[in-house]
Short mmCIF file of C-alpha atoms in Angstrom, two decimals:
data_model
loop_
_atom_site.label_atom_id
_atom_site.label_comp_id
_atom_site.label_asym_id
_atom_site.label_seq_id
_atom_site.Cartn_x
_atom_site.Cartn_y
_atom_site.Cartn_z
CA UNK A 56 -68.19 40.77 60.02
CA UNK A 57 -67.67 41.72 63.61
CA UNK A 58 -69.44 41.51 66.86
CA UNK A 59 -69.29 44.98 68.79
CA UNK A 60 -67.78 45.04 72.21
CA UNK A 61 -68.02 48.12 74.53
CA UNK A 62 -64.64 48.29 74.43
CA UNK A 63 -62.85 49.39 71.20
CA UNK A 64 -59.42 49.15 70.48
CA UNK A 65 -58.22 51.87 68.64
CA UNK A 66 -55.92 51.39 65.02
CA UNK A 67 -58.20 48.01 63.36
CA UNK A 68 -61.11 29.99 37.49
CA UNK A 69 -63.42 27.66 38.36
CA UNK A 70 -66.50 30.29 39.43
CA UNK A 71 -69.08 27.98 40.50
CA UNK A 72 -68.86 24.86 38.12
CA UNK A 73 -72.24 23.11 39.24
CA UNK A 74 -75.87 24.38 37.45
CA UNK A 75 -77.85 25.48 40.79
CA UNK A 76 -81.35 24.88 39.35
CA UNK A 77 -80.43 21.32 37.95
CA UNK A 78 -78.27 20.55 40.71
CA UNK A 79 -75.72 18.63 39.25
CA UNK A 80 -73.61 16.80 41.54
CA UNK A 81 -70.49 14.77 40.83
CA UNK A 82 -68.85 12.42 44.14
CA UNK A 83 -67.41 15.01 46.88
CA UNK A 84 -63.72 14.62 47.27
CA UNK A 85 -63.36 14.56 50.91
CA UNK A 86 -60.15 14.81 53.06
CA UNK A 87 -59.47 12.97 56.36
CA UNK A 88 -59.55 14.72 59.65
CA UNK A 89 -63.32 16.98 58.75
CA UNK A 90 -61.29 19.18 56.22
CA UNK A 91 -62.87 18.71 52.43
CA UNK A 92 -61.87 19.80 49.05
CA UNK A 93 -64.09 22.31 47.57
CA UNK A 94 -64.99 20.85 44.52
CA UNK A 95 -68.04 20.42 42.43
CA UNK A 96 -69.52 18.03 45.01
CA UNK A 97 -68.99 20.26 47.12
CA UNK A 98 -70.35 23.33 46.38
CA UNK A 99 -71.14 25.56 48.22
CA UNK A 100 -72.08 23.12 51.34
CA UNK A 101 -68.10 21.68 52.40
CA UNK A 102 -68.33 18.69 52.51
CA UNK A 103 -71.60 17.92 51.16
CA UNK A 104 -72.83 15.74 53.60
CA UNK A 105 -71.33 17.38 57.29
CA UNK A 106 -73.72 18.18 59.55
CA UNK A 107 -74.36 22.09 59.28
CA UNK A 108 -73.05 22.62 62.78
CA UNK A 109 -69.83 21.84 61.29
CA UNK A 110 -69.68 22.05 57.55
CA UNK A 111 -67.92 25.15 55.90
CA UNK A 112 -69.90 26.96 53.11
CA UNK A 113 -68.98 28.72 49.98
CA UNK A 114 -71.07 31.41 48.37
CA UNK A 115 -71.60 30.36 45.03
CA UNK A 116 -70.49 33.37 43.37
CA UNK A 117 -66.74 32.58 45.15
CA UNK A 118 -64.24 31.48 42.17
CA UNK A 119 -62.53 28.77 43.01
CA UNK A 120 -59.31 27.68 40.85
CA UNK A 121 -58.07 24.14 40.93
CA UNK A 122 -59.93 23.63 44.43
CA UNK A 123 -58.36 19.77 44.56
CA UNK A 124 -55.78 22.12 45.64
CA UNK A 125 -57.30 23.51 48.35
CA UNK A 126 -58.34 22.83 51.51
CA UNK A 127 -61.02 23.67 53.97
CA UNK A 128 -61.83 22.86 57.94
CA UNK A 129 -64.72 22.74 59.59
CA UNK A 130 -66.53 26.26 60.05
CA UNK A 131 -65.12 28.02 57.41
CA UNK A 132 -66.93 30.56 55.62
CA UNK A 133 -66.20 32.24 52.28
CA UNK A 134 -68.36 34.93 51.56
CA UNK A 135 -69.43 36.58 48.32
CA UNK A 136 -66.92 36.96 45.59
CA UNK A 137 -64.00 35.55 47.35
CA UNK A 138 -60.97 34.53 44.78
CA UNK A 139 -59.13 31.54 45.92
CA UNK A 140 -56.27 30.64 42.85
CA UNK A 141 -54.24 27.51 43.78
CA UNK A 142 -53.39 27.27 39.88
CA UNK A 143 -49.42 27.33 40.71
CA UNK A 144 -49.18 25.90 44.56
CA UNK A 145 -51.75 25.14 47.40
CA UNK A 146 -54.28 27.03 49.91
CA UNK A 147 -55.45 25.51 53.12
CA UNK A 148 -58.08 27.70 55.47
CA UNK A 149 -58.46 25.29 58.68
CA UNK A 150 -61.22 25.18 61.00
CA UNK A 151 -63.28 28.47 62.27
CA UNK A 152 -61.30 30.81 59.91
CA UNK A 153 -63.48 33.28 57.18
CA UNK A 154 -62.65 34.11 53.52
CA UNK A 155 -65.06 37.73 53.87
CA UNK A 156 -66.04 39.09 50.31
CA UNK A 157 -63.68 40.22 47.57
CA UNK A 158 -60.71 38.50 49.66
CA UNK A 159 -58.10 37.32 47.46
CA UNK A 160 -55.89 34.46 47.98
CA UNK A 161 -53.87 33.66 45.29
CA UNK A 162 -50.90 31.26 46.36
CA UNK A 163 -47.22 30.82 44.73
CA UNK A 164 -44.18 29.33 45.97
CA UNK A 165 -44.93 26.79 49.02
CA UNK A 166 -48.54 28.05 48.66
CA UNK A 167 -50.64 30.05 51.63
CA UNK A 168 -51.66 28.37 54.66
CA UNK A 169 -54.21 29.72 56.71
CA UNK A 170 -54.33 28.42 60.24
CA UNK A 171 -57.54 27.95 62.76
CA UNK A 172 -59.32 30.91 63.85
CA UNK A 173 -58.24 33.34 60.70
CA UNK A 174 -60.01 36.80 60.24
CA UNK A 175 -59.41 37.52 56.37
CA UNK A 176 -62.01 40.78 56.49
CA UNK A 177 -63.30 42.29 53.50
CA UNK A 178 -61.17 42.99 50.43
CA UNK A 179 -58.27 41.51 52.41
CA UNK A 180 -55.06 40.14 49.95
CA UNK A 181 -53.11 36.95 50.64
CA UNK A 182 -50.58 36.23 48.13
CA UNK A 183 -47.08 34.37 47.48
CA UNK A 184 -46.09 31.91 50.39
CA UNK A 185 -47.42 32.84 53.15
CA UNK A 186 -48.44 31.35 57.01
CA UNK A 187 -51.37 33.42 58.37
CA UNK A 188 -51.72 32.24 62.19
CA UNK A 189 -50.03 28.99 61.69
CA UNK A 190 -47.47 29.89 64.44
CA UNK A 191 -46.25 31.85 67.44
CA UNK A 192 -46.66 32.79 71.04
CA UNK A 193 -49.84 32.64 72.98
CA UNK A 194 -48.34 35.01 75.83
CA UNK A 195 -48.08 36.14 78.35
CA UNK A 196 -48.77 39.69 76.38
CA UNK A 197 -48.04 43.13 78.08
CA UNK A 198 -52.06 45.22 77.29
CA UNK A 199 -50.39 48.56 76.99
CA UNK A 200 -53.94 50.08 78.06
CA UNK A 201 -53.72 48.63 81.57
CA UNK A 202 -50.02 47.71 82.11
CA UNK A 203 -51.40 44.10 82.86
CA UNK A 204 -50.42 40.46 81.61
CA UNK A 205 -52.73 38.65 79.69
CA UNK A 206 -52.91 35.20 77.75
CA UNK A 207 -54.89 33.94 74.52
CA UNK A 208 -54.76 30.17 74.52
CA UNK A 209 -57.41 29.89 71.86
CA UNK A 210 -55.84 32.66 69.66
CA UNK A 211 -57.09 34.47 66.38
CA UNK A 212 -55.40 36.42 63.77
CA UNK A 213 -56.77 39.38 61.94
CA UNK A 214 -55.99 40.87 58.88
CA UNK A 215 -58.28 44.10 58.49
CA UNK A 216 -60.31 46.07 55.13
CA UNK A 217 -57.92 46.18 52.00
CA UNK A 218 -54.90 45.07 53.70
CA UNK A 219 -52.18 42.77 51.86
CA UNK A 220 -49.91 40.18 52.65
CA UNK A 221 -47.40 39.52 50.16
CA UNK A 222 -44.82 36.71 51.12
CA UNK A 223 -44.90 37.65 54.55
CA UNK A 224 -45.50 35.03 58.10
CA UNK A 225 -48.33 36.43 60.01
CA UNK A 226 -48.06 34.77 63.43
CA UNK A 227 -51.35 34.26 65.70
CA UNK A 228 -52.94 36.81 68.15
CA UNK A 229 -51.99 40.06 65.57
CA UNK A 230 -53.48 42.62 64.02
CA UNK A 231 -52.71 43.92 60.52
CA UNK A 232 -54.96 46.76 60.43
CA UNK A 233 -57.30 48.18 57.35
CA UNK A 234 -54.69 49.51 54.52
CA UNK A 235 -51.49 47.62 55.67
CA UNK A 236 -49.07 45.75 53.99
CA UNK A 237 -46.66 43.21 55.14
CA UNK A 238 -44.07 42.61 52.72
CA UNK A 239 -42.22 39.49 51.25
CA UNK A 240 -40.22 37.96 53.63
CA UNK A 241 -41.21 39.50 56.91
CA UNK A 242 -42.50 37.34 60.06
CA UNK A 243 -45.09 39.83 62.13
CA UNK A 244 -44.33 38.16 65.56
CA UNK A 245 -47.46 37.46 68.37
CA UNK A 246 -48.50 40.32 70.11
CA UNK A 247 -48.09 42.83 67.42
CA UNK A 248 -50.50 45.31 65.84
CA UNK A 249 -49.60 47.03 62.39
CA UNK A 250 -51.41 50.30 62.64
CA UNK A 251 -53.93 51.03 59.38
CA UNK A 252 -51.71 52.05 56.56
CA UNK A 253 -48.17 51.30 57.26
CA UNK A 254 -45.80 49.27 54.70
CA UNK A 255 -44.11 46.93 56.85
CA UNK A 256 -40.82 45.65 54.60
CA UNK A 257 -38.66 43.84 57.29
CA UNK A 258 -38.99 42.20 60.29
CA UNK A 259 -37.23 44.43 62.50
CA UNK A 260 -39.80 47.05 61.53
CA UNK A 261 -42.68 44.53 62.27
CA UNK A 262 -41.15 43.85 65.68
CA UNK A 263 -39.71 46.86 67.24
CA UNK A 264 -42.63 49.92 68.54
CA UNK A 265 -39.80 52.35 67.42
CA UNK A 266 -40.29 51.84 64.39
CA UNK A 267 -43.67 53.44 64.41
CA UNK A 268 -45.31 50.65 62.29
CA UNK A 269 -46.35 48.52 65.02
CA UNK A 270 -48.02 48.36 68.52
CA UNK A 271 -48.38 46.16 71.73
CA UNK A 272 -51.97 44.00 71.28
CA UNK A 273 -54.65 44.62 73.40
CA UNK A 274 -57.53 42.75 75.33
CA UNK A 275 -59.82 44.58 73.51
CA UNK A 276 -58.06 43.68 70.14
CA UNK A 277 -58.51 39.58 71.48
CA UNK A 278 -62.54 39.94 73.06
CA UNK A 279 -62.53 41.81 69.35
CA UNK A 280 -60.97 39.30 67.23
CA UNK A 281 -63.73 36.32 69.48
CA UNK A 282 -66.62 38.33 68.88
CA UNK A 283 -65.84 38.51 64.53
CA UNK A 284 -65.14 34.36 64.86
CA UNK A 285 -68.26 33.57 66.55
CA UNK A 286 -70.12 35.64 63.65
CA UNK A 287 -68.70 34.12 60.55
CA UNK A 288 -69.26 30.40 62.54
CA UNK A 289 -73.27 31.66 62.71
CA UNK A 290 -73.00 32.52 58.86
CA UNK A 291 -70.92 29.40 58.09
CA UNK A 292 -73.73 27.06 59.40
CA UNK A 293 -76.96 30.05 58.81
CA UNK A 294 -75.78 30.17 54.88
CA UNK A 295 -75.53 26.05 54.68
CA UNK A 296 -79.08 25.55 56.58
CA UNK A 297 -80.21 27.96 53.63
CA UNK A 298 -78.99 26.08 51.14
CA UNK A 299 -80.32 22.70 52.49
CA UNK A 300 -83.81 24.00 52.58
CA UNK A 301 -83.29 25.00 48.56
CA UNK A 302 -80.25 25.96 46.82
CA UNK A 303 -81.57 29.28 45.35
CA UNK A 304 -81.96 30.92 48.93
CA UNK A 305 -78.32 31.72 48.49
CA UNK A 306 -78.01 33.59 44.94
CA UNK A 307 -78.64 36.83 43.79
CA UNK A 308 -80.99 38.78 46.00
CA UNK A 309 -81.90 37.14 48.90
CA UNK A 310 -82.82 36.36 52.31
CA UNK A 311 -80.27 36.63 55.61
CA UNK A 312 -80.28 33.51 57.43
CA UNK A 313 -81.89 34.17 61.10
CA UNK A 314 -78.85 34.15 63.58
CA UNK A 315 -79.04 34.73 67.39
CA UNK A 316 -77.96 38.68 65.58
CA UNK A 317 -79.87 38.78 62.24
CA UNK A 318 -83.46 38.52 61.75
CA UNK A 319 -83.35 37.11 57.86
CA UNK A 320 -85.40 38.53 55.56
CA UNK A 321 -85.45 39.96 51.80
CA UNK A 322 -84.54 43.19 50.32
CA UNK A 323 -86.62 45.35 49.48
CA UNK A 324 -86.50 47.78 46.59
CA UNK A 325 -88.39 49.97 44.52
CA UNK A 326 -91.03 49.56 47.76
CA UNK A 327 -91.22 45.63 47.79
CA UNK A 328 -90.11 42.73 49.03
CA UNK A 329 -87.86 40.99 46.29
CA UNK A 330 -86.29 37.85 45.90
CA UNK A 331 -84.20 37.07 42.79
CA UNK A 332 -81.98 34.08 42.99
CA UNK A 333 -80.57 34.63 39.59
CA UNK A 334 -79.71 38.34 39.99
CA UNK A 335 -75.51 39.12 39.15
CA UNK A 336 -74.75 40.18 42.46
CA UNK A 337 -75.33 39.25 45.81
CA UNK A 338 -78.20 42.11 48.16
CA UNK A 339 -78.75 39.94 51.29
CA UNK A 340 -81.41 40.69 53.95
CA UNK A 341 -83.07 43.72 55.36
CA UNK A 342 -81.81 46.68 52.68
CA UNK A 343 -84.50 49.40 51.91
CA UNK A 344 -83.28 50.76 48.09
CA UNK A 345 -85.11 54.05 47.31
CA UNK A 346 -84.77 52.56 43.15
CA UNK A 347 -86.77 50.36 41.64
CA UNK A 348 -85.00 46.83 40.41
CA UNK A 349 -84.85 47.78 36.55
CA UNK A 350 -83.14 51.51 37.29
CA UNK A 351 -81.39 49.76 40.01
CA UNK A 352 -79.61 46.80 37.57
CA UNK A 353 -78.64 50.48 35.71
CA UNK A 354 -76.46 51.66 38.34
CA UNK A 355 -74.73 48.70 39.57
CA UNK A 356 -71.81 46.82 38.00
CA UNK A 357 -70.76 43.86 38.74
CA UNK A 358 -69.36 41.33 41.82
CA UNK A 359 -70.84 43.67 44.31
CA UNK A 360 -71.84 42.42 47.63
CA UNK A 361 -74.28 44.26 49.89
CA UNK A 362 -74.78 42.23 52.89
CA UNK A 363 -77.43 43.26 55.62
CA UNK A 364 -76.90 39.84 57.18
CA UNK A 365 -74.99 40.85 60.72
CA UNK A 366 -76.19 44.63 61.04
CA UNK A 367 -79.60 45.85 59.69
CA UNK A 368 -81.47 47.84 58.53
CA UNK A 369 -79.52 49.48 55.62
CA UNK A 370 -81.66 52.47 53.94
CA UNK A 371 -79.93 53.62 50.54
CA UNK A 372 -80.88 56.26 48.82
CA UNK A 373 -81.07 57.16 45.13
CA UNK A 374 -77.74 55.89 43.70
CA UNK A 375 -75.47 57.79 40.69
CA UNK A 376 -73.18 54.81 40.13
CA UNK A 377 -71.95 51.63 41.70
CA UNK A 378 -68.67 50.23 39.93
CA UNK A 379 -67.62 46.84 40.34
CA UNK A 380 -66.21 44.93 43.39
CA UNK A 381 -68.38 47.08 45.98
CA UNK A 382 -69.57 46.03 49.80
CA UNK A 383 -71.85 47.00 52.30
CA UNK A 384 -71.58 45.26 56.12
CA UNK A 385 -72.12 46.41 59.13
CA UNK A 386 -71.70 45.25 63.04
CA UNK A 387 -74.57 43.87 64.75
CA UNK A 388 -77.25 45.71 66.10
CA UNK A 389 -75.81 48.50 63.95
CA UNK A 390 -76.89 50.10 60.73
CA UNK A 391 -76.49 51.85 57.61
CA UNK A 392 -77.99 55.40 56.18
CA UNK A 393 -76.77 56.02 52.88
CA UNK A 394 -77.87 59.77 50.71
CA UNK A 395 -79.23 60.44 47.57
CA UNK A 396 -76.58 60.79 44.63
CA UNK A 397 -73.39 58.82 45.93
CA UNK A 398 -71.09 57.38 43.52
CA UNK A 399 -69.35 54.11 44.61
CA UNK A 400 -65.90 53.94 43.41
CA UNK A 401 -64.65 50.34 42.72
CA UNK A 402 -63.86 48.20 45.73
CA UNK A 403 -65.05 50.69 48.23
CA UNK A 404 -66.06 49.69 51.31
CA UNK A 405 -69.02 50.82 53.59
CA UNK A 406 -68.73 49.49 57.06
CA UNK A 407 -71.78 50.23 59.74
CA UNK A 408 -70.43 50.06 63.72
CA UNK A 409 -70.83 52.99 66.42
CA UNK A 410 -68.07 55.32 66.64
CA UNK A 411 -65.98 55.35 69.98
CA UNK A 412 -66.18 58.51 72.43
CA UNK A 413 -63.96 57.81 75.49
CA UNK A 414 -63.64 54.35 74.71
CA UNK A 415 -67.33 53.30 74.21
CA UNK A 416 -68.84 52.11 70.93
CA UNK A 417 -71.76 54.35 71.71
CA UNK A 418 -71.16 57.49 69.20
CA UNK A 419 -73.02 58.09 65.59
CA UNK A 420 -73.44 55.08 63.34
CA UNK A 421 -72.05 54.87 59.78
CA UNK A 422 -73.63 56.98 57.35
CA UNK A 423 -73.10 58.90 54.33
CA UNK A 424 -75.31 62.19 52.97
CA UNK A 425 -76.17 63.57 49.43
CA UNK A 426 -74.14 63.53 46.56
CA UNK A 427 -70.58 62.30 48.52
CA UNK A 428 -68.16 60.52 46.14
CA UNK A 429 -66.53 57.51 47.14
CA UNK A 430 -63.05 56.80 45.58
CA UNK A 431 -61.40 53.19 44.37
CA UNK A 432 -60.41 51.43 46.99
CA UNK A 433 -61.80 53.52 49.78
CA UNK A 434 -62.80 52.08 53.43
CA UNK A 435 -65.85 54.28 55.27
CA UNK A 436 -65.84 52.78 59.09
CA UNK A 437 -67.54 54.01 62.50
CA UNK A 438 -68.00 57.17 60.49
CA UNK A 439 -70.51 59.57 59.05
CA UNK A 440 -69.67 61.54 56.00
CA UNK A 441 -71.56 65.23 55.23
CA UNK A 442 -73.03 65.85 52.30
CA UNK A 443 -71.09 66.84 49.13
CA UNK A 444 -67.58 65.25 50.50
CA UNK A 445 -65.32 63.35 48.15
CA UNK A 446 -63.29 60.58 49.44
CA UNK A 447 -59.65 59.70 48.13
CA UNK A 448 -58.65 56.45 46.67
CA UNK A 449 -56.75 53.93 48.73
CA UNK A 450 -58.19 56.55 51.47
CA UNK A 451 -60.27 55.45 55.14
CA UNK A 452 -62.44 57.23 57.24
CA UNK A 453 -62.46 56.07 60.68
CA UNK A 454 -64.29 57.00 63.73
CA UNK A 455 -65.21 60.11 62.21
CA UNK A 456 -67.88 62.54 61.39
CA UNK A 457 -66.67 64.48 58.15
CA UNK A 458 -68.49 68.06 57.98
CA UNK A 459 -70.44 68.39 54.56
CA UNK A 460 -67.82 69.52 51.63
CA UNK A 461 -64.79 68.03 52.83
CA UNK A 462 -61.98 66.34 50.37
CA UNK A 463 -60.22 63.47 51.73
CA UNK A 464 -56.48 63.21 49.79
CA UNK A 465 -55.77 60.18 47.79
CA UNK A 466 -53.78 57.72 50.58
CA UNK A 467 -54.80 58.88 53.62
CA UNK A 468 -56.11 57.27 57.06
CA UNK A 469 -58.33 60.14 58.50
CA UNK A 470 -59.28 58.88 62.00
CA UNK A 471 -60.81 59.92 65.24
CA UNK A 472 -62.33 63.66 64.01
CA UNK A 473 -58.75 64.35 62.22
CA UNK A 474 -56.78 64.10 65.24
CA UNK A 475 -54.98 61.39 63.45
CA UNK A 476 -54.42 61.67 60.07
CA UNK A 477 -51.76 59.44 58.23
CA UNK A 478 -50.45 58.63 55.06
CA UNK A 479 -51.00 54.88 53.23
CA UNK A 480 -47.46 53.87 52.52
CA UNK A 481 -47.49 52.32 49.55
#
């Protein structure tokens, strides 16, 4: 999902309708000006026939609803599991913008329109009528690290882990950081940051630092925001090269396309290399499972995404319990160590990246020992979690190590060693 920099800012149904293996196709409906429709004819390569340095791509286990009612530009990814509903009004994702797995659009109203250069990170909600980065300033911005003036004249928009926008106008160069809401209504304006957490309900709130709900974007937050759109192009045009070679390289368990980050290659589990296009759930590239596939397919429910596609290698041990709606990523040239006897609550979150000491994304990687419990809902990020810990729901770790036997409370942001702990508001 993201491309590390050195410098970190701190507080960040139609499923499939076509038969891979017969490869039905029925005539794309394509839109003018390199957007397409993803329909059956265009599944998952958008549209069929673009050249891969531009098409979009949709991971076939993404459910699509009433996709005539939906629109896609060029470069847009949608990863595994993605919901996009356009049952009662329309979506439209333009060019370079990323639908990352489990996000869920469903629009209402005037529909949801996503704008050019959209970060929708993991488990991210969109819903009502909403405008994600369809609008606002491109600067001058005040960086409140160095008291200098910057521009972003090719500007991005990021809306973090688990966070929901409900109604809301999410203007371009912001932040809405991992467990925030913006609420019906409210315009976030250019320039702002809504710290992990917070429950923004009006706009005042989303526009005024005294509020303590928002702060002044960063540099950082913009070289950031670049390095997580260049990615998701390289998957965009990695996943449809896949697919082009043979449809089945991008179900089930599979291989990583080779990026100028990734190396490819399969899974393997049990002790061996394994490749299983028609497995329920989507374990992508260079994992290392300590269980075989059979007592493996016992522990894991269902739309779970484990993608060692950007960061690698991920090493899991022995697993109790995976429940549904589950994801593994990680930052390039970063990794994953996960213990024996960890229970995966649904829609948690494991996220590899360094943590930051003075600054510099140079501290432990993610990991996770023995027998830690992960709660619904929870987000594990630039941390490493001792053995024996149990982890709230609706609860994030964050540039963090956790010493063995520690409880993290339902609703809480625990970040940088517990010098910041928070509540989530809502």
């Amino acid at each position: 999902m993201f491309k590390p920099r050195t410098i970190f800012s701190a507080l960040t149904a139609i499923i499939l309708a076509f038969a891979i293996s017969t490869q039905i196709y029925i005539q794309p409906a394509v839109a003018a000006g390199g957007t397409c429709n993803p329909t059956v004819g265009n599944l998952p390569i958008c549209p069929s026939t673009a050249p891969s340095e531009s098409a979009s791509f949709v991971d076939p286990t993404a459910t699509i609803t009433n996709p005539t009612n939906i629109t896609l530009g060029e470069k847009v990814y949608v990863a595994p599991f993605a919901q996009l509903d356009a049952t009662n009004a329309p979506i439209s994702i333009a060019a370079d913008s990323n639908a990352q797995d489990q996000v869920k659009i469903t629009a209402s109203g005037t529909g949801v329109q996503i704008g050019e250069r959209v970060i929708m990170a993991h488990m991210a909600v969109v819903k009502g009528a909403a405008k994600i980065g369809t609008q606002g300033s491109t600067g001058p911005f005040t960086d409140p690290v160095s008291n200098t003036q910057f521009s972003n004249t090719v500007p991005e928009t990021f809306l973090a882990f688990n966070c929901e926008i409900d109604g809301a106008t999410i203007e371009k160069n912001t932040v809405v950081n991992f467990l925030a809401r913006v609420g019906p209504g409210v315009t976030l304006p250019a320039g702002k940051v809504v710290l992990p957490g917070k429950n923004v309900t009006t706009t005042l709130q989303a526009s005024s630092g005294t509020s303590g709900k928002v702060v002044n974007l960063t540099q950082a937050d913009v070289a950031l925001m670049e390095g997580i759109i260049e990615v998701n192009e390289a998957f965009a045009k990695g996943y449809t090269d896949l697919a082009r070679a043979d449809l089945t390289n991008v179900t089930g368990i599979n291989y990583a396309p080779v990026t100028f980050f990734n190396s490819g290659g399969l899974p393997q589990i049990g002790g061996s290399p394994t490749r299983d296009p028609n497995y329920r759930n989507r374990i992508i590239g260079n994992l290392t499972f300590q269980d075989s596939l059979p007592t493996l397919t016992n522990k894991l429910a269902n739309r779970i995404s484990l993608r060692a596609d950007e960061g690698e290698p991920f090493n899991v041990g022995s697993i109790t319990g995976m429940a549904n709606d589950v994801v593994f990523h990680a930052l390039e040239t970063t990794s994953l160590t996960l213990g024996n006897g960890v229970g995966y609550g649904p829609r948690a979150l494991v996220h590899g990246g360094r943590q930051v000491v003075d600054g510099v994304a140079d501290g432990p990687e993610t990991s996770i020992g023995d027998a830690v419990g992960l709660g619904p809902n929870s987000v594990i990020f630039r941390a490493s979690i001792g053995n024996r810990s149990a982890i709230g729901q609706r609860s994030a770790v964050f540039n963090s190590t956790v010493v063995p036997r520690t409880h993290i409370r339902s609703r809480t942001i625990y970040a940088d060693n517990g010098s910041i702990i928070l509540p989530v508001e809502w």
